[in-house]
Short mmCIF file of C-alpha atoms in Angstrom, two decimals:
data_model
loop_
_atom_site.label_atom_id
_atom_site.label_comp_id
_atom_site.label_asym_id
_atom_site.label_seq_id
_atom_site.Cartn_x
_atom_site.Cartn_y
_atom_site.Cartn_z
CA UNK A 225 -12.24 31.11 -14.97
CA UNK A 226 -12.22 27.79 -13.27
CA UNK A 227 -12.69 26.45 -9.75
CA UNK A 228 -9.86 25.70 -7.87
CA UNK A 229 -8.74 22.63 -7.81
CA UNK A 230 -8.13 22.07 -4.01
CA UNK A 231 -11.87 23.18 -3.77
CA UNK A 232 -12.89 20.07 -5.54
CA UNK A 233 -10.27 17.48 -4.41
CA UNK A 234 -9.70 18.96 -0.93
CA UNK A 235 -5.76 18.82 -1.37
CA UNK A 236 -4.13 20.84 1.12
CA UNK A 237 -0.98 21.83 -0.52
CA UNK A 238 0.20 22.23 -4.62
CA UNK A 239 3.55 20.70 -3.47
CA UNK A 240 2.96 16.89 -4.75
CA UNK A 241 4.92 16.10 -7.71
CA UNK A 242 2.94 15.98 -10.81
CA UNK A 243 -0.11 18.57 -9.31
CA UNK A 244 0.11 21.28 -12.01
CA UNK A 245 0.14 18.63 -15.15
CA UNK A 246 -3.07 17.62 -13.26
CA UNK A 247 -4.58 21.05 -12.79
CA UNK A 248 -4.41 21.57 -16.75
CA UNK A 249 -6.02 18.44 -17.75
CA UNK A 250 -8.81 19.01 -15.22
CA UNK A 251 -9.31 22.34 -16.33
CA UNK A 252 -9.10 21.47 -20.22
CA UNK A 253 -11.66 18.82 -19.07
CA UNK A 254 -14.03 21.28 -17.24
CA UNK A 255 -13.34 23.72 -20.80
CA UNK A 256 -14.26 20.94 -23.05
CA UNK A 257 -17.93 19.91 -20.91
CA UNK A 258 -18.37 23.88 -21.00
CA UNK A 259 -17.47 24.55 -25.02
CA UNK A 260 -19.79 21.34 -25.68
CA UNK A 261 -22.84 22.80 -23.92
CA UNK A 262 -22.37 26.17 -25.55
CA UNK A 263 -21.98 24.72 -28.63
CA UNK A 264 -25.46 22.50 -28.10
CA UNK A 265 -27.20 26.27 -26.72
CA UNK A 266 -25.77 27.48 -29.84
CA UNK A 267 -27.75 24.41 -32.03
CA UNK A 268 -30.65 24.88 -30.51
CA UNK A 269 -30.80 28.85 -31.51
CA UNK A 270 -30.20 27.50 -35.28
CA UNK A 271 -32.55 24.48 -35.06
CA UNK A 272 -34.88 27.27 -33.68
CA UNK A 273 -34.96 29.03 -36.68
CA UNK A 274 -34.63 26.31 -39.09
CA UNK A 275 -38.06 24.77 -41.01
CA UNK A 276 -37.21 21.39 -40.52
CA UNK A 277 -39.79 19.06 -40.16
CA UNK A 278 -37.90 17.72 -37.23
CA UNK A 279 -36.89 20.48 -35.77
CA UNK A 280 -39.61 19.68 -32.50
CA UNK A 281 -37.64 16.31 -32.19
CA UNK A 282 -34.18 17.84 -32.76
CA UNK A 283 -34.98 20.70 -30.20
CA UNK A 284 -35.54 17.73 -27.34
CA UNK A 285 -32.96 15.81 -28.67
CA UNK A 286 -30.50 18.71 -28.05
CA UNK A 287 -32.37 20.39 -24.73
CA UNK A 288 -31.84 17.09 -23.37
CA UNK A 289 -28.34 16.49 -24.25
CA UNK A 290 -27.50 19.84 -22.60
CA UNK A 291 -29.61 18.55 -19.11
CA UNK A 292 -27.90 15.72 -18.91
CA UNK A 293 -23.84 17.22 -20.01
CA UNK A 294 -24.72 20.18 -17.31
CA UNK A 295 -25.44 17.70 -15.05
CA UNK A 296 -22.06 15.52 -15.12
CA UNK A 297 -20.41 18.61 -15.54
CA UNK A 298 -21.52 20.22 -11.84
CA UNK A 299 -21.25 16.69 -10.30
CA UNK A 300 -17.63 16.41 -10.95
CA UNK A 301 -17.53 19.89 -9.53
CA UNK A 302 -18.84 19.36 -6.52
CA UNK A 303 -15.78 19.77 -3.63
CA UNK A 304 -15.61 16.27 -1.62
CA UNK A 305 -17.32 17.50 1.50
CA UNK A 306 -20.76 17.89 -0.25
CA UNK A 307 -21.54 14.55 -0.79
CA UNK A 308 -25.48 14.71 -0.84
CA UNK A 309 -25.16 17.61 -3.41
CA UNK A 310 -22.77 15.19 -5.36
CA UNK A 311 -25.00 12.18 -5.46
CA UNK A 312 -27.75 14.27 -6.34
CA UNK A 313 -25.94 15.47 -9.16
CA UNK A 314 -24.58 12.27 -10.34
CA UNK A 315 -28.46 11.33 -9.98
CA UNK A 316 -28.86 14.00 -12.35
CA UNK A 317 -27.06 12.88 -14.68
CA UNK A 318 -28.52 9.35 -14.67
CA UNK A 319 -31.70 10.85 -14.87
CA UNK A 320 -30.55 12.59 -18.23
CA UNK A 321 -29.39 9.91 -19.87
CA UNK A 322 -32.85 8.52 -19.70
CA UNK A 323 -34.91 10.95 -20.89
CA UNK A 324 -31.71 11.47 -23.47
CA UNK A 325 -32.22 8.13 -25.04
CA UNK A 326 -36.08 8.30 -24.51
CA UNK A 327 -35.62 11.70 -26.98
CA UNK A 328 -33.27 9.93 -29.24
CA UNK A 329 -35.75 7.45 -30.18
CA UNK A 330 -38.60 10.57 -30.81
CA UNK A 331 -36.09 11.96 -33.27
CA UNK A 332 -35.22 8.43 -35.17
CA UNK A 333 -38.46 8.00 -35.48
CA UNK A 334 -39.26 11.15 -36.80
CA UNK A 335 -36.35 11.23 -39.03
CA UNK A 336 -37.60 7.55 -40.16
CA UNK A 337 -41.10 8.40 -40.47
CA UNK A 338 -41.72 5.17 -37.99
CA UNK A 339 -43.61 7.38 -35.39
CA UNK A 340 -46.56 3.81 -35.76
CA UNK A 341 -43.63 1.71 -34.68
CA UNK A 342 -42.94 3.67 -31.34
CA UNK A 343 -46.28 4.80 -29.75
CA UNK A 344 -46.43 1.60 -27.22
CA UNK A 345 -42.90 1.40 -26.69
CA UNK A 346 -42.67 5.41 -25.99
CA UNK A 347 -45.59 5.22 -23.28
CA UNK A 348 -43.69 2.14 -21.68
CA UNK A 349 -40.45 3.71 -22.29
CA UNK A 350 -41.91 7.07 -20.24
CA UNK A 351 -43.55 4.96 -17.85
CA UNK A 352 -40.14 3.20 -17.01
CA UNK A 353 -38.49 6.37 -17.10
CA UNK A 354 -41.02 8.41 -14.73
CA UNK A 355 -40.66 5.62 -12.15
CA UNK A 356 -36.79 5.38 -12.56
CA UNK A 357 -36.14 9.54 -12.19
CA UNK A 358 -37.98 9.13 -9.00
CA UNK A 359 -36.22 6.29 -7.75
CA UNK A 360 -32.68 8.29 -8.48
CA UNK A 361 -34.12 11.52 -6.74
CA UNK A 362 -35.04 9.32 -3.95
CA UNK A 363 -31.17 7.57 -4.38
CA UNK A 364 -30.02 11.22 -3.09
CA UNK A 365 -31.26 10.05 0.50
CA UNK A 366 -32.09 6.34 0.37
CA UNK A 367 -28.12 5.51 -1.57
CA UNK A 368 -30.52 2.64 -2.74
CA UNK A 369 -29.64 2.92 -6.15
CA UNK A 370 -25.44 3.89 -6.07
CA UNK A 371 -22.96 5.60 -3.12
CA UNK A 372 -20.26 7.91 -3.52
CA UNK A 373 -17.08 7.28 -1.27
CA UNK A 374 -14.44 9.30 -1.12
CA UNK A 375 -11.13 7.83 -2.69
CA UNK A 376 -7.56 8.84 -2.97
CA UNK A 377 -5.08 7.89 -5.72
CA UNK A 378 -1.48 8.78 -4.84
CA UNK A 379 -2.46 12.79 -4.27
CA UNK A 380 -6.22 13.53 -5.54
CA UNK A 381 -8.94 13.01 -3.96
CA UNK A 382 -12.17 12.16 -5.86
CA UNK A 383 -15.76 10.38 -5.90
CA UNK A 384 -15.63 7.25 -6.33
CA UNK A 385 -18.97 5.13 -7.53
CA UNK A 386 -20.38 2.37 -6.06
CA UNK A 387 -23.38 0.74 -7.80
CA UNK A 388 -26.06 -1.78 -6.63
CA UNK A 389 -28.57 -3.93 -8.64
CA UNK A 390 -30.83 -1.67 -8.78
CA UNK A 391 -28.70 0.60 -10.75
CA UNK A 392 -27.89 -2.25 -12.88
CA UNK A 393 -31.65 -1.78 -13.53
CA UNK A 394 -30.95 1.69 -15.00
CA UNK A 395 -28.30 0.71 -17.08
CA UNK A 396 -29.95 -2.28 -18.74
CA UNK A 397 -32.83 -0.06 -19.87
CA UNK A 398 -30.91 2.45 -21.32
CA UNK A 399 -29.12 0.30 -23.04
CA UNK A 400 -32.43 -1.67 -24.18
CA UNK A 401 -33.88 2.03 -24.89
CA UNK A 402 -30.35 2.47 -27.35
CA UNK A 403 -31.34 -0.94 -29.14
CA UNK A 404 -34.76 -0.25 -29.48
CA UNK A 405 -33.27 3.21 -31.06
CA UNK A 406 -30.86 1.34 -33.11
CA UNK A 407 -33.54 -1.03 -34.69
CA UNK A 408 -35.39 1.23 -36.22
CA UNK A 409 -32.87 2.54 -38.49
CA UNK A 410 -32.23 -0.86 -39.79
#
């Protein structure tokens, strides 16, 4: 069963043209974020009982994955006139897809027995990623980091994103953290 969809736009009425092609993609959308973190709950049971040797990294790998889709999931969720609870959220998320790509490297290095290539870069990597999941709880009061502003296209209403360099911040480590991942399975 899925939310309403007024609840999380705030429309008033189902009358505008085109509203029920755009209540079944939302809620296919909504079904797809929910099947994908079952599915990861349902990995984790199996890597749980696997004797993999990097079943420890996969178990992160895949705990984190399912912070950081829960977290996307209940910020898109979020009706329009909770917007604290929606940046938090969206900080959330941001937050996950540090520690995501922090736990991605653990498991490539694992998985390419480079564990000596990755001990400074994981402590700086943490470091960086302690002091940025601070700085995007913080973001939920301070909107130092990204806003939300309510937009409207044609009938919807939704969350619309607003970043400033400090975000850019974020985004350039986690990409770094991605090529740093990247290298060492070349």
């Amino acid at each position: 069963m899925f939310i309403s969809l007024s609840t999380v736009i705030g429309l008033e009425s189902y009358n505008d043209l085109g509203i029920g092609r755009f209540v079944a993609m939302f809620n296919a959308l909504i079904a797809i974020y929910i099947i994908q973190i079952i599915v990861m709950i349902i990995c984790i049971r199996i890597i749980n009982k696997s004797n993999n040797v990097n079943r420890k990294s996969m178990l992160r790998l895949v705990g984190t994955a399912i912070i950081t889709a829960a977290g996307y999931t209940i910020s898109i969720l979020i009706p329009a006139r909770y917007q604290g609870l929606a940046v938090f959220m969206e900080g959330v998320y941001f937050i996950g897809t540090d520690w995501l790509v922090i736990a991605l490297m653990l498991f490539v290095a694992d998985y390419t027995r480079t564990q000596r290539f990755v001990k400074i870069p994981k402590l700086i990597f943490a470091g960086v990623a302690v002091i940025d999941s601070i700085s995007l709880v913080l973001n939920a009061f301070m909107r130092h980091m990204f806003t939300l502003e309510r937009a409207v296209l044609s009938w919807t209403k939704y969350w619309q994103i607003h970043y400033k360099p400090l975000h850019y911040v974020h985004m350039y480590f986690v990409y770094f953290m991605v090529a740093f991942c990247v290298s060492l399975l070349l």
